[in-house]
Coordinates of C-alpha atoms in Angstrom, one line a residue:
A43 CA -74.3 58.1 45.9
L44 CA -72.5 58.3 42.6
G45 CA -70.5 55.2 43.6
D46 CA -73.7 53.3 44.4
L47 CA -75.2 54.3 41.0
Y48 CA -72.1 53.0 39.2
T49 CA -72.2 49.8 41.2
A50 CA -75.8 49.3 40.2
T51 CA -74.9 49.7 36.5
H52 CA -71.9 47.4 37.0
E53 CA -69.4 50.1 36.2
Y54 CA -67.1 49.1 39.1
T55 CA -64.0 51.0 38.1
R56 CA -66.0 54.3 38.2
A57 CA -67.7 53.2 41.4
L58 CA -64.5 52.6 43.2
A59 CA -63.1 55.9 42.0
S60 CA -66.2 57.7 43.4
Y61 CA -65.9 55.9 46.7
D62 CA -62.3 56.8 46.9
R63 CA -63.3 60.5 46.5
A64 CA -66.0 60.0 49.2
H65 CA -63.5 58.4 51.6
Q66 CA -61.1 61.4 51.1
I67 CA -63.9 63.7 52.1
A68 CA -65.2 61.5 55.0
P69 CA -62.5 59.0 56.1
T70 CA -64.5 57.8 59.1
N71 CA -67.7 57.1 57.2
A72 CA -68.3 53.4 57.6
I73 CA -70.9 53.2 54.8
V74 CA -68.4 54.5 52.3
V75 CA -66.0 51.6 53.2
A76 CA -68.8 49.0 53.2
N77 CA -70.2 50.1 49.8
A78 CA -66.7 50.3 48.3
A79 CA -66.0 46.8 49.6
N80 CA -69.3 45.6 48.1
A81 CA -68.3 47.1 44.7
A82 CA -65.0 45.3 44.8
I83 CA -66.6 42.0 45.7
E84 CA -69.1 42.3 42.9
A85 CA -66.2 43.0 40.5
R86 CA -64.5 39.9 42.0
Q87 CA -61.5 42.1 43.0
F88 CA -61.1 40.5 46.4
P89 CA -57.7 42.0 47.2
V90 CA -59.2 45.4 46.6
A91 CA -62.1 44.6 48.9
G92 CA -59.7 43.5 51.6
Q93 CA -57.8 46.9 51.2
W94 CA -61.1 48.8 51.7
L95 CA -62.1 46.7 54.8
A96 CA -58.7 47.3 56.3
L97 CA -59.6 51.0 56.4
A98 CA -62.5 50.3 58.9
T99 CA -60.8 50.7 62.2
G100 CA -62.1 51.3 65.7
A101 CA -65.9 51.7 65.9
M102 CA -66.1 51.6 62.0
A103 CA -65.2 47.9 62.1
D104 CA -68.3 47.1 64.2
E105 CA -70.7 48.9 61.9
P106 CA -73.1 46.1 60.8
H107 CA -72.8 46.9 57.0
V108 CA -69.1 46.6 57.3
L109 CA -69.5 43.3 59.1
V110 CA -71.7 42.0 56.2
E111 CA -69.1 42.9 53.6
K112 CA -66.3 41.5 55.8
E113 CA -68.2 38.2 55.9
R114 CA -68.6 38.2 52.1
Y115 CA -64.9 39.0 51.6
L116 CA -63.8 36.3 54.0
F117 CA -66.1 33.8 52.4
H118 CA -64.7 34.5 48.9
I119 CA -61.1 34.0 50.1
G120 CA -62.0 30.7 51.8
K121 CA -61.8 31.8 55.4
Y122 CA -65.2 30.3 56.4
E123 CA -64.7 30.2 60.1
E124 CA -63.9 33.9 60.3
A125 CA -66.6 34.7 57.8
A126 CA -69.2 32.9 60.1
V127 CA -68.1 34.9 63.1
A128 CA -68.5 38.2 61.1
G129 CA -71.9 37.0 59.8
E130 CA -73.2 36.1 63.2
R131 CA -72.2 39.5 64.6
A132 CA -73.8 41.2 61.6
L133 CA -77.1 39.4 62.1
E134 CA -77.3 40.4 65.7
K135 CA -77.6 44.0 64.4
L136 CA -79.3 43.3 61.1
P137 CA -81.5 40.3 61.8
K138 CA -83.3 40.5 58.4
D139 CA -80.3 41.1 56.2
R140 CA -80.3 38.8 53.2
N141 CA -76.6 38.8 52.4
A142 CA -75.5 38.2 56.0
S143 CA -78.0 35.3 56.5
V144 CA -77.4 33.7 53.1
Y145 CA -73.6 33.9 53.3
L146 CA -73.7 32.6 56.9
A147 CA -75.7 29.5 55.7
Y148 CA -73.0 28.9 53.1
D149 CA -70.3 29.4 55.7
Y150 CA -71.8 26.7 57.9
Y151 CA -72.2 24.4 54.9
N152 CA -68.5 24.8 53.9
L153 CA -67.5 24.1 57.5
G154 CA -69.6 20.9 57.6
R155 CA -71.9 22.4 60.2
Y156 CA -75.0 20.8 58.6
D157 CA -77.3 21.0 61.6
D158 CA -76.6 24.7 61.8
V159 CA -77.4 25.1 58.1
L160 CA -80.8 23.4 58.6
T161 CA -81.5 25.5 61.7
L162 CA -80.6 28.8 60.0
A163 CA -82.5 27.8 56.8
D164 CA -85.6 26.9 58.8
K165 CA -85.5 30.2 60.6
Y166 CA -85.0 32.4 57.5
D167 CA -87.5 30.5 55.4
N168 CA -90.0 32.5 57.4
I169 CA -88.1 35.8 57.5
L170 CA -87.1 35.7 53.8
P171 CA -89.8 33.5 52.3
K172 CA -88.8 34.3 48.7
E173 CA -85.1 33.5 49.1
P174 CA -84.1 30.4 47.0
N175 CA -80.7 29.8 48.6
F176 CA -82.1 28.4 51.8
P177 CA -84.0 25.4 50.3
L178 CA -81.1 25.0 47.9
L179 CA -78.7 24.5 50.9
E180 CA -81.2 22.3 52.7
G181 CA -81.2 20.1 49.5
H182 CA -77.4 19.9 49.7
V183 CA -77.5 18.8 53.3
H184 CA -80.2 16.2 52.7
R185 CA -78.4 14.8 49.7
Q186 CA -75.2 14.5 51.7
S187 CA -77.2 12.4 54.2
Q188 CA -78.7 10.3 51.4
L189 CA -82.2 11.7 52.2
L190 CA -82.9 11.9 48.5
D191 CA -86.7 12.4 48.6
E192 CA -86.2 15.3 50.9
A193 CA -83.4 16.7 48.7
V194 CA -85.7 16.6 45.6
D195 CA -88.4 18.4 47.6
D196 CA -85.9 21.1 48.7
Y197 CA -84.6 21.7 45.2
T198 CA -88.2 21.9 43.9
R199 CA -89.0 24.6 46.5
A200 CA -85.9 26.5 45.4
L201 CA -87.1 26.4 41.8
E202 CA -90.5 27.6 42.9
R203 CA -88.7 30.7 44.2
D204 CA -86.4 31.1 41.3
P205 CA -87.5 29.2 38.2
K206 CA -84.4 30.3 36.3
S207 CA -81.9 28.8 38.7
A208 CA -79.7 26.4 36.7
D209 CA -78.0 25.3 39.9
S210 CA -81.3 24.1 41.4
Y211 CA -82.1 22.1 38.2
V212 CA -78.6 20.6 38.2
N213 CA -78.7 19.6 41.8
R214 CA -82.2 18.1 41.6
G215 CA -81.0 16.2 38.5
Y216 CA -78.1 14.7 40.5
A217 CA -80.4 13.7 43.3
L218 CA -82.8 12.1 40.8
N219 CA -79.8 10.3 39.2
D220 CA -79.0 9.0 42.7
M221 CA -82.6 7.7 42.9
Q222 CA -82.1 5.9 39.6
N223 CA -84.7 8.2 38.0
A224 CA -82.5 9.0 35.0
E225 CA -85.2 10.1 32.6
Q226 CA -86.5 12.8 34.9
A227 CA -82.9 13.8 35.8
A228 CA -82.1 14.2 32.1
Q229 CA -85.0 16.6 31.8
D230 CA -83.6 18.7 34.6
F231 CA -80.1 18.8 33.1
Q232 CA -81.5 19.8 29.7
T233 CA -83.5 22.6 31.3
A234 CA -80.4 23.8 33.1
L235 CA -78.5 23.8 29.8
Q236 CA -81.3 25.9 28.2
I237 CA -80.7 28.5 30.9
N238 CA -76.9 28.2 30.8
P239 CA -75.5 26.3 27.8
N240 CA -72.0 26.5 29.3
N241 CA -72.8 24.6 32.5
G242 CA -70.3 21.8 32.5
T243 CA -71.8 20.2 35.6
A244 CA -75.1 19.9 33.8
H245 CA -73.4 18.2 30.8
L246 CA -71.7 15.8 33.2
G247 CA -74.9 15.0 35.0
L248 CA -76.6 14.4 31.6
A249 CA -73.8 12.0 30.8
F250 CA -74.5 10.0 34.0
S251 CA -78.2 10.0 33.1
D252 CA -77.3 8.7 29.6
L253 CA -75.2 5.9 31.2
Q254 CA -78.1 4.8 33.4
L255 CA -80.3 4.7 30.2
H256 CA -77.5 2.7 28.4
H257 CA -77.0 5.5 25.9
G258 CA -73.2 5.1 25.8
K259 CA -72.5 7.3 22.7
D260 CA -74.6 10.1 24.0
A261 CA -72.8 9.9 27.4
L262 CA -69.5 10.2 25.7
A263 CA -70.6 13.3 23.8
Q264 CA -71.9 14.9 27.0
T265 CA -68.7 14.0 28.8
A266 CA -66.6 15.6 26.1
L267 CA -68.6 18.8 26.4
A268 CA -68.3 18.8 30.2
E269 CA -64.5 18.3 29.9
K270 CA -64.2 21.1 27.4
I271 CA -65.9 23.5 29.8
M272 CA -64.5 22.3 33.2
G273 CA -61.3 20.5 32.2
E274 CA -60.6 16.8 32.9
S275 CA -61.5 15.4 36.3
G276 CA -61.9 12.0 37.9
A277 CA -65.6 12.3 37.3
T278 CA -65.3 12.9 33.5
H279 CA -62.8 10.0 33.2
L280 CA -65.2 7.7 35.2
A281 CA -68.1 8.7 32.9
G282 CA -66.0 8.0 29.9
A283 CA -64.8 4.6 31.2
T284 CA -68.4 3.5 32.0
A285 CA -69.6 4.6 28.5
Y286 CA -66.8 2.7 26.8
R287 CA -67.5 -0.4 28.9
Q288 CA -71.2 -0.3 27.9
Q289 CA -70.1 -0.4 24.3
R290 CA -67.6 -3.2 25.0
L291 CA -64.7 -0.9 24.1
L292 CA -62.6 -2.3 26.9
A293 CA -59.1 -0.9 25.9
Q294 CA -60.6 2.6 25.9
A295 CA -62.4 1.9 29.2
E296 CA -59.1 0.7 30.7
R297 CA -57.4 3.9 29.6
E298 CA -60.1 6.1 31.2
Y299 CA -60.0 4.2 34.5
V300 CA -56.2 4.6 34.7
A301 CA -56.8 8.4 34.2
A302 CA -59.5 8.5 36.8
I303 CA -57.3 6.8 39.4
K304 CA -54.7 9.6 39.0
F305 CA -57.3 12.0 40.3
A306 CA -58.4 9.7 43.2
P307 CA -55.4 7.4 44.0
D308 CA -57.0 6.2 47.2
D309 CA -60.3 5.1 45.7
Y310 CA -60.1 1.3 45.7
K311 CA -63.4 0.9 43.9
L312 CA -61.9 2.5 40.8
R313 CA -59.2 -0.1 41.0
L314 CA -61.8 -2.8 41.3
A315 CA -63.5 -1.5 38.2
L316 CA -60.2 -1.3 36.3
A317 CA -59.4 -4.9 37.3
D318 CA -62.8 -6.1 36.2
T319 CA -62.2 -4.4 32.8
Q320 CA -58.8 -6.1 32.5
Y321 CA -60.3 -9.4 33.5
Y322 CA -62.8 -9.2 30.6
E323 CA -59.9 -8.2 28.3
R324 CA -58.4 -11.6 29.5
R325 CA -55.4 -9.8 30.9
Y326 CA -55.6 -11.8 34.1
T327 CA -52.0 -11.2 35.3
K328 CA -52.6 -7.4 34.9
A329 CA -55.9 -7.7 36.7
L330 CA -54.2 -9.4 39.6
A331 CA -51.6 -6.6 39.9
T332 CA -54.4 -4.0 40.0
L333 CA -56.3 -6.0 42.6
A334 CA -53.1 -6.2 44.7
D335 CA -53.0 -2.4 44.7
A336 CA -56.7 -2.3 45.7
L337 CA -55.9 -4.7 48.5
T338 CA -53.4 -2.3 50.1
L339 CA -56.2 0.3 50.2
D340 CA -58.9 -1.9 51.7
P341 CA -57.7 -5.4 52.9
N342 CA -61.2 -6.2 54.3
D343 CA -63.3 -6.0 51.1
P344 CA -64.3 -9.6 50.1
L345 CA -65.0 -8.5 46.5
I346 CA -61.2 -8.0 46.0
Y347 CA -60.5 -11.5 47.2
A348 CA -63.3 -12.9 45.0
Q349 CA -62.0 -11.2 41.9
M350 CA -58.5 -12.5 42.7
A351 CA -60.0 -16.0 42.9
H352 CA -61.6 -15.5 39.5
A353 CA -58.3 -14.3 37.9
H354 CA -56.3 -17.1 39.4
A355 CA -58.9 -19.7 38.2
E356 CA -58.6 -18.4 34.6
L357 CA -54.8 -18.9 34.9
H358 CA -55.4 -22.5 36.3
H359 CA -53.8 -21.6 39.6
R360 CA -55.7 -24.0 41.8
D361 CA -53.9 -23.4 45.1
E362 CA -54.2 -19.6 44.8
T363 CA -57.8 -19.9 43.7
M364 CA -58.7 -21.9 46.8
R365 CA -56.8 -19.5 49.0
Y366 CA -58.7 -16.4 47.8
V367 CA -62.0 -18.3 47.8
Q368 CA -61.4 -18.9 51.5
L369 CA -60.4 -15.3 52.2
A370 CA -63.4 -14.0 50.3
E371 CA -65.8 -16.1 52.2
K372 CA -64.0 -15.4 55.5
T373 CA -64.3 -11.7 55.1
G374 CA -67.7 -11.7 53.3
G375 CA -69.5 -14.3 55.3
E376 CA -72.6 -15.9 53.9
R377 CA -73.4 -13.1 51.5
S378 CA -75.0 -14.2 48.3
A379 CA -72.9 -12.0 46.1
I380 CA -69.7 -13.4 47.6
L381 CA -70.9 -17.0 47.3
L382 CA -71.9 -16.5 43.7
D383 CA -68.4 -15.0 43.0
T384 CA -66.5 -17.8 44.7
G385 CA -68.8 -20.4 43.2
D386 CA -68.2 -19.0 39.7
A387 CA -64.4 -19.0 40.3
L388 CA -64.6 -22.7 41.3
L389 CA -66.7 -23.5 38.2
T390 CA -64.1 -21.8 36.1
L391 CA -61.5 -24.0 37.8
G392 CA -63.6 -27.1 37.0
D393 CA -64.7 -27.8 40.5
R394 CA -68.4 -28.3 39.7
D395 CA -69.4 -29.8 43.1
G396 CA -67.7 -26.9 45.0
A397 CA -69.5 -24.4 42.8
M398 CA -72.9 -26.0 43.2
A399 CA -72.5 -26.1 46.9
R400 CA -72.0 -22.4 47.0
F401 CA -74.8 -21.6 44.6
T402 CA -77.1 -23.6 46.8
R403 CA -76.0 -21.7 49.9
A404 CA -76.5 -18.4 48.0
L405 CA -80.2 -19.2 47.5
D406 CA -80.7 -18.7 51.3
A407 CA -78.1 -16.1 51.9
P408 CA -78.7 -12.4 52.5

């Protein structure tokens, strides 16, 4: 009881010392082990939690409260499959347990078992109607599936249950950004930052909202704050690159794209953006080298061929321009975006008739 009291007041060192005394007195008492493991988990001393759970042998290991703490411990060390098994066993004996059900939903989510997340969340929405984590996870699943309206509704339900959840505001903000509703998204990120000023994900989301609103300087300021809190990432460098491009600071944008590619070397779209920046810097040979790298990652994207045609046209390489015009149209078909690109490349080369023919076809193209 003293251990539970110290746990409640967040005095975890004293709590664990009390549980140790209790375990010496009653070494087969499963609740002592379960509560001690809980205190260690709350203190984020996961190896200590593992040591306590190892003391649960025989029938003690099947005690439902021990199973709940085992699930939580396994979740925190990244063993989601084993955590899910423990959680399912715990819920068989404690069907209304909050920790077991919430952690199981997160286990399923981390395992990519999204249908199971939705099924479990739907069930426990009725059993635990005030629990915000279930609609929050439903929002994550729906956003993964690009069901953005549903995701926004889910995050709104989560906020109705917990109005001070910075995570729910942040995630709803990202969904609103995906829907091109940058102004409302920005409001959510700002609210999240009022709740938690050190939320780097909120600063980054606000940067992307600012980019949609063409507030490049504000976006750079928010990106810097996000990077200070979370460290640099591909996302922070992408935000910086986009902000610099909006301000026509192309050399700085190029530097940020190069940094972003280091975090995502297989993302050919980053290389397309880098090549486009180099093109507008009139560094056509450099742009072609970047596009060649992109081509190794996705040889079937007609935009790569179209950009290569552009760059060769600027260098007055007629044969290469025509070659990549043909490849772009072969892989891209009669898409208007491709026809506009290839037509523009031919116009740069001086082939007005070829360009006009493509612009005419683009009028009726999908």
